[in-house]
Amino acid sequence: MKPELMGVVNVTPDSFSDGGLYLEPEVAVAHGMQLVEDGAGILDVGGESTRPGAEPVGVEEELRRVVPVVRGLAGSGARISVDTSKAAVAAAALGDGAEIVNDVTALRGDPEMAALCADRSATVVLMHMLGEPRTMQEDPRYEDVVDEVKAFLAERLEAAVAAGIEEGRVWLDPGIGFGKTAAHNLELLRRLGELRELGRPLVVGTSRKSFIGRLDGSSADQRLGGTIASSVLAAAEGAGVLRVHDVAEVRQALQVAAAILG
Ligand code: HH2
């Protein structure tokens, strides 16, 4: 049980838990450096919020936010991931030292994205989302959420490989909070092991998300305990990468859990 930690670096005014905190490039870079010191092996730099109801950001603005931060973190010792669904932003980030493209649309958002990732031999995170951020939380429904997410991820993996991306470079993510009720998220986490049958590393992002608040009424800045509990259990179910804001705290929890389990 030793998942890699992907620290979140949000260069946005409106992210749901830390919007506006790291809008200045120097501040975002310093935050990323701290996350590396805390134990992040990957830094996920994003310039567009995907929180429920978020408005899309134009490509120029997203480039303006992301590029200086990717450049500033290129020598940080962590691998850099760019959290974007725009090929132009991914291309710039890959040119500046990023190695991973974290595309919450799973290559469905920009027709150029798959070919770009194939050409640049990027590692690609394919995430499940029902609908789009603006509307995804309006009454999401599934017959069986785990079966449907699994079928979706299998189909997107196949599409990525058909587009020339090596299978060995694809990571899969159930998309906690993306078009799911709290019950759907809990079931996905409980049955995460079923997604391992897809044979690719699983990325899981529960950090500070609203399903935690649905359980106890906490606000986004009060969800560290829930983030830790869900992250440790996801690791125990085989998650390979945990995408978190609070790297030091989650790292300690994982270390203790691993020591107990032996
Ligand atoms: N969650 C968020 C953003 N990107 N990428 C992957 N692969 N998996 C996730 O679960 C995931 C993600 C949402 O978190 P955050 O970046 O903190 O918020 P916002 O989208 O408001 O910037």
XYZ file of C-alpha atoms and ligand atoms in Angstrom:
284
model
C 0.000 0.000 0.000
C 2.231 2.773 -1.230
C 0.361 5.011 -3.618
C 2.038 7.988 -5.187
C 0.761 11.367 -4.022
C -0.333 13.900 -6.634
C -0.399 17.327 -5.012
C -2.972 19.794 -6.323
C -1.742 23.193 -7.558
C -4.802 25.197 -8.582
C -3.962 28.445 -10.397
C -7.574 29.573 -10.462
C -9.765 32.243 -8.862
C -12.673 29.843 -8.369
C -11.582 26.297 -7.402
C -13.983 24.915 -4.837
C -11.611 24.644 -1.885
C -8.621 26.893 -2.623
C -9.766 29.259 -5.396
C -7.777 32.506 -5.469
C -5.091 31.374 -3.021
C -2.434 30.636 -5.639
C -3.302 32.906 -8.570
C 0.094 34.650 -8.579
C 2.634 32.411 -10.316
C 5.282 32.840 -7.600
C 2.807 31.885 -4.900
C 1.645 28.836 -6.851
C 5.239 27.739 -7.462
C 6.120 28.136 -3.780
C 3.031 26.102 -2.867
C 4.052 23.360 -5.312
C 7.575 23.282 -3.863
C 6.105 22.882 -0.383
C 3.941 19.976 -1.596
C 7.066 18.260 -2.960
C 8.754 18.708 0.410
C 5.606 17.240 1.987
C 5.893 14.105 -0.145
C 4.216 14.731 -3.497
C 5.836 12.763 -6.327
C 3.552 14.436 -8.856
C 2.217 17.995 -9.010
C -1.056 18.535 -10.869
C -1.164 22.103 -12.180
C -4.578 23.350 -13.282
C -5.880 26.682 -14.588
C -9.560 25.854 -14.956
C -11.915 24.879 -12.148
C -14.097 21.857 -12.804
C -16.244 22.320 -9.712
C -19.988 21.852 -10.242
C -21.379 24.910 -12.009
C -17.960 26.263 -13.046
C -17.833 28.389 -16.179
C -15.309 27.375 -18.859
C -12.070 29.399 -19.195
C -10.682 30.584 -22.572
C -7.484 29.075 -23.893
C -5.440 32.298 -23.638
C -6.364 32.804 -20.002
C -5.683 29.174 -19.132
C -2.256 29.368 -20.803
C -1.500 32.591 -18.930
C -2.257 30.870 -15.604
C -0.639 27.493 -16.193
C 2.518 28.045 -18.248
C 4.581 30.124 -15.781
C 3.735 27.723 -12.959
C 4.685 24.617 -14.957
C 7.950 26.359 -15.891
C 8.587 27.302 -12.288
C 7.997 23.771 -11.042
C 9.905 21.958 -13.789
C 12.976 21.571 -11.553
C 11.032 20.768 -8.389
C 11.904 17.070 -8.342
C 8.280 16.022 -8.881
C 6.766 14.916 -12.149
C 4.470 17.605 -13.500
C 0.931 16.874 -14.577
C -1.252 19.430 -16.333
C -4.935 19.354 -15.425
C -6.535 20.486 -18.672
C -8.867 19.353 -21.406
C -7.412 21.753 -23.994
C -4.751 20.447 -26.378
C -3.103 23.874 -26.692
C -2.600 24.073 -22.926
C -1.366 20.478 -22.736
C 1.051 21.124 -25.637
C 2.536 24.173 -23.933
C 2.871 22.376 -20.604
C 4.464 19.300 -22.199
C 6.904 21.623 -23.960
C 7.816 23.190 -20.627
C 8.503 20.009 -18.674
C 5.142 18.394 -17.874
C 4.968 14.626 -18.498
C 1.391 13.847 -17.562
C -1.870 15.118 -19.045
C -4.785 14.891 -16.605
C -7.836 15.285 -18.823
C -11.121 15.186 -16.909
C -12.965 14.719 -20.223
C -10.960 11.538 -20.962
C -9.915 12.867 -24.421
C -13.486 13.792 -25.400
C -13.140 17.545 -24.876
C -10.684 18.513 -27.614
C -10.335 16.540 -30.856
C -6.593 17.295 -30.955
C -5.809 15.980 -27.483
C -5.382 12.255 -28.180
C -2.968 12.761 -31.095
C -0.967 15.272 -29.094
C -0.563 12.881 -26.153
C 0.396 10.064 -28.531
C 2.976 12.236 -30.340
C 4.562 13.468 -27.129
C 4.483 10.090 -25.372
C 2.678 11.684 -22.444
C 1.195 9.718 -19.582
C -2.547 10.353 -19.710
C -5.133 10.299 -16.937
C -8.574 9.361 -18.277
C -11.337 10.304 -15.836
C -15.006 9.416 -15.751
C -17.473 12.293 -15.743
C -21.203 12.162 -16.408
C -22.134 15.260 -18.430
C -20.078 18.448 -18.040
C -19.088 20.508 -14.999
C -21.762 23.172 -15.565
C -24.598 20.670 -15.174
C -23.119 17.370 -13.934
C -24.635 17.483 -10.461
C -28.210 17.910 -11.721
C -29.752 14.584 -10.736
C -27.077 12.088 -11.900
C -28.453 8.550 -12.323
C -26.947 5.117 -12.906
C -28.278 1.562 -12.973
C -25.014 0.406 -11.381
C -22.483 3.178 -10.957
C -19.430 0.914 -10.719
C -20.333 -1.151 -13.789
C -21.049 1.984 -15.809
C -17.874 3.806 -14.765
C -15.876 0.653 -15.481
C -17.403 0.246 -18.958
C -16.746 3.915 -19.710
C -13.103 3.684 -18.624
C -12.610 0.496 -20.660
C -14.025 2.255 -23.728
C -11.862 5.366 -23.235
C -8.756 3.218 -22.701
C -9.490 1.472 -25.984
C -10.018 4.831 -27.741
C -6.712 6.132 -26.357
C -4.838 3.067 -27.588
C -6.551 3.319 -30.986
C -5.296 6.918 -31.171
C -1.718 5.734 -30.695
C -1.255 6.215 -26.942
C 0.643 3.307 -25.423
C -1.559 1.353 -23.039
C 1.269 1.447 -20.492
C 0.962 5.229 -20.344
C -2.721 5.336 -19.413
C -4.028 5.826 -15.879
C -7.737 5.617 -15.063
C -9.832 7.628 -12.591
C -13.447 7.038 -11.466
C -13.971 10.809 -11.144
C -15.188 11.152 -7.578
C -17.736 14.004 -7.521
C -18.078 14.335 -11.292
C -21.762 13.668 -12.011
C -22.317 11.530 -8.920
C -24.382 11.701 -5.761
C -22.736 11.108 -2.391
C -24.094 7.540 -2.480
C -22.521 6.971 -5.925
C -19.149 8.231 -4.665
C -19.267 6.001 -1.597
C -20.148 2.974 -3.675
C -17.311 3.663 -6.121
C -14.874 3.901 -3.235
C -16.253 0.761 -1.573
C -15.974 -1.247 -4.804
C -12.796 0.389 -6.150
C -11.169 -3.042 -6.380
C -13.473 -3.881 -9.306
C -11.864 -1.119 -11.369
C -8.448 -2.697 -10.863
C -9.623 -5.420 -13.228
C -9.064 -2.859 -16.019
C -5.361 -3.498 -15.483
C -4.214 0.116 -15.325
C -3.123 2.273 -12.367
C -6.056 3.990 -10.666
C -6.010 7.681 -9.763
C -8.452 8.663 -7.020
C -9.329 12.218 -5.970
C -11.533 12.526 -2.889
C -9.728 15.533 -1.454
C -12.079 17.972 0.331
C -14.963 16.929 -1.904
C -18.601 17.572 -1.126
C -19.563 13.927 -0.490
C -17.651 14.366 2.792
C -19.712 17.424 3.643
C -22.908 15.551 2.772
C -22.081 13.145 5.600
C -21.340 15.656 8.344
C -22.231 19.122 7.100
C -18.580 20.244 6.932
C -17.422 22.994 4.581
C -14.554 22.461 2.115
C -11.940 23.718 4.592
C -13.146 21.286 7.290
C -12.839 18.028 5.341
C -9.309 16.874 6.171
C -10.476 13.929 8.282
C -12.790 12.705 5.538
C -10.068 13.224 2.951
C -7.668 11.102 4.990
C -10.181 8.323 5.696
C -11.220 8.027 2.063
C -7.629 8.272 0.796
C -6.358 5.536 3.111
C -9.237 3.229 2.194
C -8.735 3.939 -1.521
C -5.066 3.038 -1.110
C -6.045 -0.183 0.671
C -8.321 -0.999 -2.287
C -5.376 -0.553 -4.652
C -5.381 3.090 -5.787
C -2.009 3.843 -7.355
C -2.191 7.627 -7.222
C -4.041 9.841 -4.747
C -4.795 13.386 -5.894
C -4.832 15.510 -2.734
C -4.459 19.070 -1.500
C -3.120 18.107 1.969
C -0.082 16.065 1.028
C 1.745 15.993 4.382
C -1.291 14.843 6.350
C -2.312 12.157 3.868
C 1.259 10.927 3.632
C 1.448 10.484 7.398
C -1.865 8.647 7.493
C -0.716 6.289 4.735
C 2.567 5.647 6.481
C 0.840 4.711 9.726
C -1.744 2.553 7.962
C 0.982 0.748 5.996
C 3.051 0.173 9.161
C 0.058 -1.345 10.958
C -0.854 -3.576 8.045
C 2.800 -4.590 7.804
N -10.831 16.457 -9.191
C -10.763 17.783 -9.420
C -10.012 18.280 -10.494
N -9.316 17.456 -11.299
N -8.642 15.266 -11.876
C -8.683 13.950 -11.672
N -8.002 13.118 -12.456
N -9.421 13.407 -10.643
C -10.154 14.186 -9.800
O -10.827 13.634 -8.894
C -10.138 15.599 -10.003
C -9.354 16.123 -11.070
C -11.501 18.733 -8.523
O -10.703 19.203 -7.474
P -9.986 20.638 -7.444
O -8.931 20.728 -8.491
O -9.516 20.915 -6.070
O -11.146 21.661 -7.722
P -11.504 22.567 -8.960
O -11.901 21.674 -10.082
O -12.641 23.426 -8.452
O -10.287 23.375 -9.328
